[in-house]
Amino acid sequence: MSRNRKAGTVTILPNLSIIDIAEEGKGVAKADELVVFVDKAVPGDIVDVKVVKKKKNFAEAVIETLHTASDLRTDPFCQHFGTCGGCKWQHMQYDAQLHFKQKNVEAALQRLAKVDTSSMEPILGSAENKYYRNKLEYTFSNKRWLNSQDMEDRDDLEMNALGFHVPLRFDKILDIQHCYLQAEPSNTLRNQVRGYALRTGMSFYDLRNHEGNLRNLIIRTSSTGEVMVVVVFAYVEQEQVDGLMEYLKINFPELTSLMYIINQKKNDTIFDQDVITYAGREYIFEEMNGLKFKIGAKSFYQTNSLQAHELYKITKDFAGFKGDELVYDLYTGAGTIANFIAGSVKKVIGVEYVPTAIEDAKFNSELNGIANTLFYAGDMKDILTTAFIEEHGKPDVVITDPPRAGMHTDVVERLLEMEAEKIVYVSCNAATQARDLALLKEKYEVSRIRPVDMFPHTQHVENVVLLNLIK
């Protein structure tokens, strides 16, 4: 039994054994009846922890002393680990990450949907667990996050930063030197842009006061070797804009697409902003399974290109197409899944609420000579009406890949009314997927489950579920 001790007003819980990983990625321990979630703890650790937040039945804590390190631990490879919130599991061996991802999916489906997971298929790990992302968005800030060394050397500190938000601090940016998420020229581009901005005296954005010129840097790469750069400015000072754009054009001749945006809003979303092409094309191309996909500044595309191909192959396998099916692809995005499966079915109808994504989906079908797809933009629950189904036909298979929040209950109701023979549910959030599966159990039974790791070194995991209509 552990005993609390207090150091001043700080509560220390000594000699806790980390016994599990919670869905949000923290280690789990018990101090008597209190469940303790411990940041950066790994099952098998024995630790003293400092409580940072306490509720009636649980507490959140950080490691104060690591007495015994778990066999599942490994040395983080990134200098920014521990401050950056991007890769929270770098300190855990990759095989262990996969084990706990699968376990958390299993627990969510069992607990929230009472699904029998005994035949669950093994999680598919990512062949690449460094430099696997095809898109990163960096933030400029005049309020750099200061580490303990910076606090000691306060004289003449450079306060401008280009990097990522520090967890729970919207106004503080960690200045990134090297990121292992995206392959070159990503790191060189970011560091060169920062250097140019500092040399020329360009102002970095103040996230609290909404002042300053440079806001964001978006870098997209593709497996074809094409590269897109988008710089987001807060106001128009055309001489500065042209200066940075020309610098990038000259120093990075390999860029396929060089663009900028003037965003004067108080939030960073760009979907309602005009994108101005400075040099090259307005898009880059991605390739998958012999198909080409156009990727613009605002396009939806899975950020792990290689693993997205594996995810779609599993989705297609679960659907078990014979060739004569009518398929509804819900939350189709840029029509990636719809176009991927089009050659294996009679017809695919994709539905997505973002109009620009639907335009990309139509373009991608035309680009690949695919003539058996139709795409509609609008709210899912408003489009999937009885009249729509009468016009287009009752689907044999529904593929649904909703955002993290899962499907609206009205959409679930439409699925229950449609009674497609099969539903393949792709999800990036096992908890909301389980919630929806519990509703679909009225008419469907789960027959296959397989998690897919799209984001190594994070707690996030995709999961594919096949549901069959109960006869």
XYZ file of N, CA, C and O in Angstrom, residues 307-389:
332
model
N 0.864 4.128 -45.257
C -0.054 3.358 -44.410
C -1.505 3.564 -44.838
O -2.342 2.688 -44.614
N -1.800 4.700 -45.466
C -3.153 4.914 -45.999
C -3.470 3.849 -47.043
O -4.590 3.322 -47.104
N -2.475 3.508 -47.860
C -2.666 2.450 -48.862
C -3.024 1.132 -48.177
O -3.945 0.425 -48.606
N -2.332 0.812 -47.090
C -2.630 -0.418 -46.352
C -4.019 -0.365 -45.726
O -4.755 -1.361 -45.727
N -4.388 0.800 -45.194
C -5.718 0.974 -44.592
C -6.818 0.740 -45.619
O -7.819 0.063 -45.354
N -6.629 1.287 -46.826
C -7.647 1.146 -47.865
C -7.707 -0.283 -48.389
O -8.784 -0.781 -48.749
N -6.558 -0.969 -48.423
C -6.568 -2.375 -48.839
C -7.368 -3.225 -47.846
O -8.119 -4.126 -48.250
N -7.214 -2.942 -46.558
C -7.981 -3.670 -45.535
C -9.468 -3.345 -45.663
O -10.322 -4.240 -45.574
N -9.795 -2.073 -45.891
C -11.191 -1.654 -46.074
C -11.817 -2.413 -47.248
O -12.936 -2.940 -47.150
N -11.079 -2.480 -48.340
C -11.565 -3.177 -49.545
C -11.717 -4.673 -49.277
O -12.702 -5.306 -49.689
N -10.755 -5.248 -48.574
C -10.813 -6.672 -48.236
C -12.014 -6.974 -47.354
O -12.724 -7.970 -47.572
N -12.267 -6.126 -46.351
C -13.414 -6.318 -45.467
C -14.725 -6.280 -46.250
O -15.654 -7.035 -45.971
N -14.796 -5.387 -47.254
C -16.039 -5.248 -48.029
C -16.295 -6.472 -48.888
O -17.460 -6.793 -49.179
N -15.238 -7.167 -49.320
C -15.403 -8.406 -50.087
C -16.192 -8.222 -51.364
O -17.133 -8.981 -51.647
N -15.833 -7.242 -52.157
C -16.596 -6.924 -53.365
C -16.585 -8.069 -54.373
O -15.572 -8.746 -54.584
N -17.733 -8.245 -55.056
C -17.858 -9.222 -56.142
C -17.822 -8.539 -57.504
O -17.589 -9.177 -58.522
N -18.079 -7.225 -57.544
C -18.014 -6.494 -58.800
C -19.308 -5.839 -59.220
O -19.317 -4.957 -60.095
N -20.426 -6.228 -58.604
C -21.722 -5.684 -59.031
C -22.370 -4.791 -57.964
O -23.554 -4.488 -58.028
N -21.576 -4.343 -56.979
C -22.153 -3.617 -55.839
C -22.339 -2.123 -56.118
O -21.543 -1.491 -56.820
N -23.390 -1.592 -55.520
C -23.556 -0.143 -55.377
C -23.047 0.215 -53.986
O -23.508 -0.342 -52.987
N -22.085 1.138 -53.926
C -21.435 1.491 -52.662
C -21.679 2.951 -52.343
O -21.542 3.819 -53.213
N -22.080 3.233 -51.094
C -22.111 4.607 -50.590
C -20.843 4.813 -49.751
O -20.585 4.047 -48.820
N -20.075 5.837 -50.100
C -18.852 6.170 -49.357
C -19.108 7.459 -48.590
O -19.078 8.551 -49.175
N -19.378 7.330 -47.300
C -19.745 8.488 -46.480
C -18.500 9.134 -45.877
O -17.555 8.439 -45.507
N -18.530 10.470 -45.782
C -17.370 11.258 -45.337
C -16.204 10.970 -46.296
O -15.087 10.672 -45.877
N -16.494 11.086 -47.577
C -15.568 10.648 -48.625
C -14.341 11.530 -48.758
O -13.353 11.119 -49.377
N -14.350 12.741 -48.177
C -13.196 13.633 -48.311
C -12.940 13.952 -49.767
O -13.844 14.362 -50.500
N -11.707 13.739 -50.227
C -11.357 13.986 -51.633
C -11.599 12.746 -52.488
O -11.020 12.618 -53.576
N -12.444 11.854 -51.992
C -12.822 10.681 -52.773
C -11.734 9.636 -52.895
O -11.748 8.817 -53.823
N -10.810 9.605 -51.940
C -9.684 8.683 -52.045
C -10.151 7.226 -52.000
O -9.783 6.419 -52.862
N -10.949 6.885 -50.994
C -11.449 5.503 -50.903
C -12.370 5.205 -52.081
O -12.286 4.141 -52.699
N -13.254 6.150 -52.415
C -14.212 5.942 -53.512
C -13.482 5.606 -54.808
O -13.844 4.654 -55.516
N -12.459 6.379 -55.142
C -11.714 6.117 -56.374
C -10.856 4.861 -56.265
O -10.640 4.161 -57.254
N -10.391 4.561 -55.060
C -9.569 3.376 -54.823
C -10.358 2.093 -55.102
O -9.815 1.121 -55.642
N -11.647 2.078 -54.741
C -12.456 0.854 -54.892
C -13.286 0.846 -56.176
O -13.898 -0.173 -56.505
N -13.302 1.952 -56.917
C -14.227 2.094 -58.050
C -14.063 0.986 -59.084
O -15.055 0.526 -59.681
N -12.837 0.533 -59.296
C -12.596 -0.516 -60.288
C -13.091 -1.880 -59.878
O -13.112 -2.812 -60.695
N -13.519 -2.021 -58.613
C -13.941 -3.333 -58.097
C -15.448 -3.432 -57.893
O -15.941 -4.463 -57.424
N -16.184 -2.342 -58.213
C -17.625 -2.323 -57.959
C -18.363 -1.733 -59.161
O -17.746 -1.211 -60.097
N -19.686 -1.799 -59.101
C -20.502 -1.246 -60.196
C -20.540 0.270 -60.147
O -20.370 0.956 -61.159
N -20.721 0.844 -58.918
C -20.860 2.295 -58.799
C -20.564 2.719 -57.366
O -20.886 1.987 -56.416
N -19.967 3.904 -57.218
C -19.701 4.467 -55.891
C -20.306 5.863 -55.818
O -20.095 6.689 -56.714
N -21.027 6.114 -54.729
C -21.575 7.450 -54.478
C -20.928 7.982 -53.210
O -21.080 7.406 -52.125
N -20.174 9.073 -53.348
C -19.476 9.665 -52.212
C -20.189 10.893 -51.703
O -20.674 11.718 -52.490
N -20.244 11.026 -50.378
C -20.897 12.173 -49.747
C -19.934 12.800 -48.748
O -19.292 12.099 -47.958
N -19.818 14.131 -48.788
C -18.873 14.863 -47.937
C -19.430 16.260 -47.709
O -20.041 16.856 -48.601
N -19.249 16.811 -46.499
C -19.842 18.118 -46.198
C -19.005 19.290 -46.687
O -19.492 20.417 -46.752
N -17.737 19.079 -47.060
C -16.880 20.190 -47.510
C -16.904 20.252 -49.039
O -16.395 19.347 -49.713
N -17.460 21.312 -49.632
C -17.598 21.393 -51.096
C -16.277 21.320 -51.845
O -16.199 20.690 -52.901
N -15.211 21.945 -51.307
C -13.931 21.926 -52.022
C -13.359 20.510 -52.087
O -12.691 20.146 -53.065
N -13.626 19.710 -51.056
C -13.163 18.318 -51.072
C -13.877 17.533 -52.165
O -13.269 16.701 -52.853
N -15.161 17.798 -52.332
C -15.934 17.118 -53.368
C -15.440 17.501 -54.758
O -15.379 16.667 -55.675
N -15.048 18.763 -54.932
C -14.474 19.172 -56.213
C -13.194 18.389 -56.495
O -12.942 17.969 -57.625
N -12.372 18.190 -55.453
C -11.159 17.369 -55.598
C -11.521 15.931 -55.957
O -10.863 15.300 -56.798
N -12.561 15.402 -55.324
C -12.978 14.019 -55.583
C -13.395 13.840 -57.045
O -13.002 12.856 -57.701
N -14.170 14.799 -57.560
C -14.600 14.724 -58.964
C -13.395 14.822 -59.895
O -13.294 14.086 -60.891
N -12.479 15.749 -59.574
C -11.271 15.916 -60.388
C -10.457 14.628 -60.413
O -9.955 14.212 -61.461
N -10.326 13.982 -59.229
C -9.525 12.770 -59.139
C -10.131 11.624 -59.946
O -9.404 10.826 -60.544
N -11.462 11.540 -59.967
C -12.102 10.525 -60.814
C -11.815 10.787 -62.281
O -11.439 9.879 -63.041
N -11.968 12.044 -62.699
C -11.719 12.406 -64.098
C -10.252 12.174 -64.467
O -9.938 11.652 -65.545
N -9.359 12.544 -63.554
C -7.923 12.395 -63.781
C -7.546 10.949 -64.060
O -6.663 10.665 -64.882
N -8.223 10.018 -63.384
C -7.905 8.601 -63.507
C -8.827 7.847 -64.463
O -8.786 6.617 -64.521
N -9.660 8.597 -65.190
C -10.553 7.965 -66.154
C -11.603 7.087 -65.507
O -12.050 6.090 -66.084
N -12.009 7.458 -64.298
C -13.020 6.681 -63.558
C -14.392 7.285 -63.819
O -14.634 8.470 -63.541
N -15.294 6.492 -64.366
C -16.604 7.024 -64.789
C -17.767 6.529 -63.932
O -18.914 6.924 -64.174
N -17.486 5.682 -62.940
C -18.592 5.102 -62.153
C -18.654 5.656 -60.734
O -18.985 4.945 -59.779
N -18.304 6.935 -60.568
C -18.436 7.604 -59.268
C -19.341 8.827 -59.406
O -19.365 9.478 -60.451
N -20.052 9.098 -58.338
C -20.841 10.333 -58.213
C -20.544 10.919 -56.844
O -20.438 10.170 -55.864
N -20.438 12.250 -56.755
C -20.100 12.880 -55.484
C -21.081 14.007 -55.161
O -21.467 14.770 -56.038
N -21.430 14.092 -53.870
C -22.368 15.111 -53.405
C -21.806 15.796 -52.162
O -21.273 15.134 -51.261
N -21.946 17.125 -52.142
C -21.488 17.910 -50.986
C -22.687 18.342 -50.159
O -23.696 18.804 -50.693
N -22.573 18.198 -48.850
C -23.647 18.632 -47.958
C -23.629 17.827 -46.669
O -22.858 16.879 -46.520
N -24.486 18.215 -45.746
C -24.582 17.514 -44.478
C -25.139 16.112 -44.709
O -26.158 15.925 -45.375
N -24.455 15.116 -44.174
C -24.795 13.720 -44.410
C -26.264 13.424 -44.112
O -26.959 12.784 -44.888
N -26.740 13.919 -42.985
C -28.101 13.593 -42.557
C -29.148 14.261 -43.446
O -30.278 13.795 -43.547
N -28.744 15.350 -44.125
C -29.671 16.034 -45.023
C -29.674 15.422 -46.421
O -30.684 15.478 -47.131
N -28.540 14.853 -46.830
C -28.445 14.272 -48.175
C -29.044 12.877 -48.225
O -29.746 12.520 -49.181
N -28.815 12.078 -47.179
C -29.258 10.683 -47.196
C -30.746 10.558 -46.871
O -31.147 9.955 -45.876
N -31.553 11.130 -47.734
C -33.009 11.090 -47.541
C -33.601 9.883 -48.274
O -32.930 9.242 -49.094
N -34.856 9.623 -48.007
C -35.558 8.541 -48.712
C -35.565 8.798 -50.210
O -35.354 7.881 -51.019
N -35.758 10.075 -50.580
C -35.781 10.432 -52.002
C -34.421 10.177 -52.658
O -34.351 9.712 -53.805
N -33.341 10.478 -51.928
C -31.989 10.253 -52.454
C -31.766 8.771 -52.715
O -31.238 8.381 -53.762
N -32.190 7.949 -51.775
C -31.990 6.503 -51.905
C -32.865 5.936 -53.022
O -32.439 5.060 -53.786
